[in-house]
Amino acid sequence: MRAPDGLVPTTAVGVSGVPSGAPEALRDAAGRIAMRRIAVFGATGSIGASALDVIARHPDRFRASVLAAHRKVDELVALCVRFQPDLAIIADASFADALRDRLAAAGLRTRAAAGVEALRDAAAGELCDTVIAAIVGAAGLDSTLAAARAGKRLLLANKESVVMAGQLLMDAVRDGGAHLIPIDSEHNAIFQCLPPVATGRRLDVAELGVRRILLTASGGPFRGRRRDSLASVTPDQACAHPKWRMGRKISVDSATLMNKGLEVIEAHWLFGAPPDRIEVVVHPQSLVHSIVEYADGSMLAQLGNPDMRTALAHALASPQRVDAGVAPLDLIRSGGLQFEAPDRETFRCLDLAYRALTDGGTAPTVLNAANEVAVAAFLEGTLPFLAISDLIEATLDAMPAEPVADIEHLLHTDLTARGVAQRKMRQGFC
Ligand code: NDP
């Protein structure tokens, strides 16, 4: 197993006593870690809120220099009042005037920009050295790729971009000299459990003696339920996650176990692990965020309360450690740690994700697109919960995997798969 260039654990200690994986640009003339200027894409979302909470705790280290949202202008302007960024971006260009007028009315010096190109330019531009990629869904791919190509510190929450375009994204990280740190709690945990490597060396987990990666899953709100009891569950029930407070799309993904499936594909690309070395284990307490098993029988795990601020603080401050505002985990009162196998018959999305990963090529792009269509329809009340996996499977069946040519090919595949899934829904396939 070989991890791509650019993904280097930052715990290796160099001669200065500072982990040797830290890019030189992050230090000032005296060798101290300099103030980090951070672009938060998806600032109005759940990850955005957690990221800004950590940033606000450390005004001496972090500055939110760019904030971006999709359509929530009022929320974005409220964040600008609080964080005074250099630039605010609204991705839906029809809100450009509203953003500009409200920033002016608030007396802010924050510049306004709008549209997908503005996101791309800011991801690659001089206003930030760090990009938090926390846009939900395939819409995050473009700016994530731009940040990778521009060699930024890329703090990656937007798992859909890795699922859609894993090879191309990891190539962009390598070619751009970017420094990718996973934010997804499981991948951040794995990242922390992998051994240090020297500056400039590629991470090779087989060489490092990694036997298996164990991704933990809470099991979601429907853990323990049988398939026939899930026919009429509502979006609110699906979004009532027992452990994590998240946006609605990822909450539904957690309820179907597609979230874990997407994470299997994400782990494959981030850590260079083949599918048969990535396993999923249900751990209802959500205290062990994932495990790396080594050839000598050692299992290294990262534990903590289920709060995304831990992963964000780790990635923001890496290689140093800072307070995340997260309560310490009380192991005595935790009630014990429980592990069980996932119910793959009830939650069929997990195996569909393994299938797409094994099929390779464009299959994960098709999987992701069909899932986004299905989840949006479920949230709108037009598709039953159990039909989510049926629709994804039908779309995968209709679009056999092709080798990936380039990004245009992937974007075209994404659009085609959305069209196929929409058409199948209209035809009442289930
Ligand atoms: P939310 O739904 O809470 O927030 C989504 C954010 O993305 C909002 O700021 C939204 O803006 C913005 N956005 C939506 N569509 C677009 C678009 N087309 N262009 C630009 N911006 C857009 O999602 P989460 O914070 O829960 O998740 C974000 C990402 O992080 C997802 O990929 C998810 O899988 C991943 N993740 C989330 C975790 C969590 O705990 N929430 C954990 C691990 C990973 P607006 O508010 O204006 O609509």
PDB file of N, CA, C and O and ligand atoms in Angstrom, residues 42-47 69-72 91 119 134-137 139 157-160 184 245-247 250 308, ligand 1:
ATOM      1  N   GLY A  42     -17.787  26.739   3.172  1.00  0.00           N
ATOM      2  CA  GLY A  42     -18.849  26.055   3.916  1.00  0.00           C
ATOM      3  C   GLY A  42     -18.927  26.636   5.321  1.00  0.00           C
ATOM      4  O   GLY A  42     -19.234  25.940   6.287  1.00  0.00           O
ATOM      5  N   ALA A  43     -18.651  27.952   5.431  1.00  0.00           N
ATOM      6  CA  ALA A  43     -18.548  28.604   6.740  1.00  0.00           C
ATOM      7  C   ALA A  43     -19.862  28.577   7.511  1.00  0.00           C
ATOM      8  O   ALA A  43     -19.860  28.581   8.749  1.00  0.00           O
ATOM      9  N   THR A  44     -20.986  28.556   6.792  1.00  0.00           N
ATOM     10  CA  THR A  44     -22.292  28.597   7.448  1.00  0.00           C
ATOM     11  C   THR A  44     -22.801  27.204   7.831  1.00  0.00           C
ATOM     12  O   THR A  44     -23.911  27.076   8.342  1.00  0.00           O
ATOM     13  N   GLY A  45     -22.014  26.176   7.578  1.00  0.00           N
ATOM     14  CA  GLY A  45     -22.437  24.807   7.863  1.00  0.00           C
ATOM     15  C   GLY A  45     -21.957  24.329   9.225  1.00  0.00           C
ATOM     16  O   GLY A  45     -21.379  25.086  10.021  1.00  0.00           O
ATOM     17  N   SER A  46     -22.205  23.061   9.466  1.00  0.00           N
ATOM     18  CA  SER A  46     -21.857  22.449  10.752  1.00  0.00           C
ATOM     19  C   SER A  46     -20.334  22.411  10.960  1.00  0.00           C
ATOM     20  O   SER A  46     -19.822  22.819  12.007  1.00  0.00           O
ATOM     21  N   ILE A  47     -19.605  21.961   9.954  1.00  0.00           N
ATOM     22  CA  ILE A  47     -18.134  21.957  10.065  1.00  0.00           C
ATOM     23  C   ILE A  47     -17.619  23.390  10.126  1.00  0.00           C
ATOM     24  O   ILE A  47     -16.712  23.704  10.914  1.00  0.00           O
ATOM     25  N   ALA A  69     -20.033  30.826   1.612  1.00  0.00           N
ATOM     26  CA  ALA A  69     -21.278  30.066   1.792  1.00  0.00           C
ATOM     27  C   ALA A  69     -21.938  29.909   0.437  1.00  0.00           C
ATOM     28  O   ALA A  69     -21.444  30.426  -0.576  1.00  0.00           O
ATOM     29  N   HIS A  70     -23.062  29.219   0.436  1.00  0.00           N
ATOM     30  CA  HIS A  70     -23.781  28.978  -0.824  1.00  0.00           C
ATOM     31  C   HIS A  70     -24.806  30.077  -1.072  1.00  0.00           C
ATOM     32  O   HIS A  70     -24.673  30.884  -1.976  1.00  0.00           O
ATOM     33  N   ARG A  71     -25.835  30.148  -0.168  1.00  0.00           N
ATOM     34  CA  ARG A  71     -26.921  31.121  -0.360  1.00  0.00           C
ATOM     35  C   ARG A  71     -27.281  31.884   0.907  1.00  0.00           C
ATOM     36  O   ARG A  71     -28.068  32.824   0.833  1.00  0.00           O
ATOM     37  N   LYS A  72     -26.787  31.456   2.026  1.00  0.00           N
ATOM     38  CA  LYS A  72     -27.225  32.056   3.297  1.00  0.00           C
ATOM     39  C   LYS A  72     -26.478  33.369   3.551  1.00  0.00           C
ATOM     40  O   LYS A  72     -25.508  33.433   4.320  1.00  0.00           O
ATOM     41  N   ALA A  91     -21.518  31.576  -3.153  1.00  0.00           N
ATOM     42  CA  ALA A  91     -21.310  30.747  -4.341  1.00  0.00           C
ATOM     43  C   ALA A  91     -22.409  30.948  -5.384  1.00  0.00           C
ATOM     44  O   ALA A  91     -22.145  30.901  -6.579  1.00  0.00           O
ATOM     45  N   LEU A 119     -14.748  31.252  -5.762  1.00  0.00           N
ATOM     46  CA  LEU A 119     -14.297  30.221  -4.812  1.00  0.00           C
ATOM     47  C   LEU A 119     -12.953  29.643  -5.250  1.00  0.00           C
ATOM     48  O   LEU A 119     -12.028  29.492  -4.453  1.00  0.00           O
ATOM     49  N   ALA A 134     -15.072  22.497   3.398  1.00  0.00           N
ATOM     50  CA  ALA A 134     -16.249  22.002   4.133  1.00  0.00           C
ATOM     51  C   ALA A 134     -17.542  22.353   3.418  1.00  0.00           C
ATOM     52  O   ALA A 134     -18.579  22.549   4.051  1.00  0.00           O
ATOM     53  N   ILE A 135     -17.470  22.462   2.085  1.00  0.00           N
ATOM     54  CA  ILE A 135     -18.686  22.534   1.279  1.00  0.00           C
ATOM     55  C   ILE A 135     -19.253  21.119   1.229  1.00  0.00           C
ATOM     56  O   ILE A 135     -18.499  20.147   1.187  1.00  0.00           O
ATOM     57  N   VAL A 136     -20.566  20.988   1.231  1.00  0.00           N
ATOM     58  CA  VAL A 136     -21.142  19.645   1.178  1.00  0.00           C
ATOM     59  C   VAL A 136     -21.328  19.202  -0.279  1.00  0.00           C
ATOM     60  O   VAL A 136     -21.714  19.997  -1.136  1.00  0.00           O
ATOM     61  N   GLY A 137     -20.976  17.948  -0.550  1.00  0.00           N
ATOM     62  CA  GLY A 137     -21.265  17.335  -1.841  1.00  0.00           C
ATOM     63  C   GLY A 137     -20.249  17.638  -2.936  1.00  0.00           C
ATOM     64  O   GLY A 137     -19.198  18.254  -2.702  1.00  0.00           O
ATOM     65  N   ALA A 139     -20.232  19.735  -5.109  1.00  0.00           N
ATOM     66  CA  ALA A 139     -19.982  21.167  -5.311  1.00  0.00           C
ATOM     67  C   ALA A 139     -18.651  21.604  -4.700  1.00  0.00           C
ATOM     68  O   ALA A 139     -18.111  22.649  -5.062  1.00  0.00           O
ATOM     69  N   ALA A 157     -12.652  18.206   4.735  1.00  0.00           N
ATOM     70  CA  ALA A 157     -13.865  17.576   5.290  1.00  0.00           C
ATOM     71  C   ALA A 157     -14.737  17.033   4.168  1.00  0.00           C
ATOM     72  O   ALA A 157     -15.435  16.042   4.337  1.00  0.00           O
ATOM     73  N   ASN A 158     -14.685  17.688   3.017  1.00  0.00           N
ATOM     74  CA  ASN A 158     -15.556  17.380   1.877  1.00  0.00           C
ATOM     75  C   ASN A 158     -15.188  16.021   1.259  1.00  0.00           C
ATOM     76  O   ASN A 158     -14.489  15.925   0.266  1.00  0.00           O
ATOM     77  N   LYS A 159     -15.691  14.945   1.893  1.00  0.00           N
ATOM     78  CA  LYS A 159     -15.306  13.596   1.463  1.00  0.00           C
ATOM     79  C   LYS A 159     -15.780  13.285   0.054  1.00  0.00           C
ATOM     80  O   LYS A 159     -15.182  12.481  -0.642  1.00  0.00           O
ATOM     81  N   GLU A 160     -16.885  13.951  -0.377  1.00  0.00           N
ATOM     82  CA  GLU A 160     -17.419  13.635  -1.704  1.00  0.00           C
ATOM     83  C   GLU A 160     -16.402  13.942  -2.802  1.00  0.00           C
ATOM     84  O   GLU A 160     -16.373  13.272  -3.838  1.00  0.00           O
ATOM     85  N   ASP A 184     -12.345  14.618   8.428  1.00  0.00           N
ATOM     86  CA  ASP A 184     -13.294  13.563   8.769  1.00  0.00           C
ATOM     87  C   ASP A 184     -12.723  12.855   9.996  1.00  0.00           C
ATOM     88  O   ASP A 184     -11.539  12.472  10.001  1.00  0.00           O
ATOM     89  N   ARG A 245     -23.807  15.979  15.816  1.00  0.00           N
ATOM     90  CA  ARG A 245     -24.691  17.006  15.240  1.00  0.00           C
ATOM     91  C   ARG A 245     -24.083  17.446  13.920  1.00  0.00           C
ATOM     92  O   ARG A 245     -23.015  18.079  13.906  1.00  0.00           O
ATOM     93  N   MET A 246     -24.747  17.156  12.811  1.00  0.00           N
ATOM     94  CA  MET A 246     -24.133  17.394  11.493  1.00  0.00           C
ATOM     95  C   MET A 246     -25.173  17.952  10.540  1.00  0.00           C
ATOM     96  O   MET A 246     -26.361  17.989  10.851  1.00  0.00           O
ATOM     97  N   GLY A 247     -24.725  18.361   9.349  1.00  0.00           N
ATOM     98  CA  GLY A 247     -25.647  18.792   8.306  1.00  0.00           C
ATOM     99  C   GLY A 247     -26.569  17.644   7.897  1.00  0.00           C
ATOM    100  O   GLY A 247     -26.310  16.475   8.186  1.00  0.00           O
ATOM    101  N   ILE A 250     -25.122  14.620   5.359  1.00  0.00           N
ATOM    102  CA  ILE A 250     -24.264  13.606   5.987  1.00  0.00           C
ATOM    103  C   ILE A 250     -25.028  12.839   7.062  1.00  0.00           C
ATOM    104  O   ILE A 250     -24.754  11.663   7.309  1.00  0.00           O
ATOM    105  N   MET A 308     -16.363  17.439  16.463  1.00  0.00           N
ATOM    106  CA  MET A 308     -15.478  17.685  15.324  1.00  0.00           C
ATOM    107  C   MET A 308     -14.394  18.718  15.617  1.00  0.00           C
ATOM    108  O   MET A 308     -13.419  18.824  14.874  1.00  0.00           O
TER     109      MET A 308
HETATM  110  P1  NDP B   1     -23.821  21.528   6.135  1.00  0.00           P
HETATM  111  O1  NDP B   1     -24.988  21.162   5.318  1.00  0.00           O
HETATM  112  O2  NDP B   1     -24.008  21.793   7.581  1.00  0.00           O
HETATM  113  O3  NDP B   1     -23.090  22.793   5.497  1.00  0.00           O
HETATM  114  C1  NDP B   1     -22.785  22.826   4.135  1.00  0.00           C
HETATM  115  C2  NDP B   1     -22.027  24.089   3.790  1.00  0.00           C
HETATM  116  O4  NDP B   1     -21.711  24.045   2.408  1.00  0.00           O
HETATM  117  C3  NDP B   1     -22.835  25.369   4.025  1.00  0.00           C
HETATM  118  O5  NDP B   1     -21.967  26.393   4.395  1.00  0.00           O
HETATM  119  C4  NDP B   1     -23.431  25.640   2.640  1.00  0.00           C
HETATM  120  O6  NDP B   1     -23.747  27.006   2.428  1.00  0.00           O
HETATM  121  C5  NDP B   1     -22.257  25.229   1.769  1.00  0.00           C
HETATM  122  N1  NDP B   1     -22.678  24.837   0.436  1.00  0.00           N
HETATM  123  C6  NDP B   1     -23.684  24.016   0.078  1.00  0.00           C
HETATM  124  N2  NDP B   1     -23.769  23.913  -1.259  1.00  0.00           N
HETATM  125  C7  NDP B   1     -22.806  24.716  -1.768  1.00  0.00           C
HETATM  126  C8  NDP B   1     -22.416  25.066  -3.077  1.00  0.00           C
HETATM  127  N3  NDP B   1     -23.035  24.573  -4.162  1.00  0.00           N
HETATM  128  N4  NDP B   1     -21.382  25.928  -3.227  1.00  0.00           N
HETATM  129  C9  NDP B   1     -20.754  26.447  -2.165  1.00  0.00           C
HETATM  130  N5  NDP B   1     -21.081  26.164  -0.884  1.00  0.00           N
HETATM  131  C10 NDP B   1     -22.104  25.295  -0.693  1.00  0.00           C
HETATM  132  O7  NDP B   1     -22.754  20.353   5.924  1.00  0.00           O
HETATM  133  P2  NDP B   1     -21.673  19.779   6.959  1.00  0.00           P
HETATM  134  O8  NDP B   1     -20.915  20.899   7.589  1.00  0.00           O
HETATM  135  O9  NDP B   1     -22.316  18.771   7.834  1.00  0.00           O
HETATM  136  O10 NDP B   1     -20.715  18.955   5.989  1.00  0.00           O
HETATM  137  C11 NDP B   1     -19.808  19.606   5.128  1.00  0.00           C
HETATM  138  C12 NDP B   1     -18.860  18.556   4.543  1.00  0.00           C
HETATM  139  O11 NDP B   1     -18.082  18.015   5.612  1.00  0.00           O
HETATM  140  C13 NDP B   1     -19.577  17.375   3.889  1.00  0.00           C
HETATM  141  O12 NDP B   1     -18.822  16.935   2.797  1.00  0.00           O
HETATM  142  C14 NDP B   1     -19.574  16.302   4.972  1.00  0.00           C
HETATM  143  O13 NDP B   1     -19.594  15.002   4.452  1.00  0.00           O
HETATM  144  C15 NDP B   1     -18.235  16.610   5.658  1.00  0.00           C
HETATM  145  N6  NDP B   1     -18.177  16.158   7.042  1.00  0.00           N
HETATM  146  C16 NDP B   1     -19.052  16.704   7.955  1.00  0.00           C
HETATM  147  C17 NDP B   1     -19.007  16.305   9.276  1.00  0.00           C
HETATM  148  C18 NDP B   1     -19.900  16.927  10.306  1.00  0.00           C
HETATM  149  O14 NDP B   1     -19.742  16.617  11.507  1.00  0.00           O
HETATM  150  N7  NDP B   1     -20.817  17.794   9.940  1.00  0.00           N
HETATM  151  C19 NDP B   1     -18.065  15.256   9.728  1.00  0.00           C
HETATM  152  C20 NDP B   1     -17.176  14.808   8.682  1.00  0.00           C
HETATM  153  C21 NDP B   1     -17.239  15.241   7.394  1.00  0.00           C
HETATM  154  P3  NDP B   1     -25.240  27.571   2.824  1.00  0.00           P
HETATM  155  O15 NDP B   1     -25.313  27.500   4.317  1.00  0.00           O
HETATM  156  O16 NDP B   1     -25.250  28.955   2.284  1.00  0.00           O
HETATM  157  O17 NDP B   1     -26.220  26.647   2.163  1.00  0.00           O
END
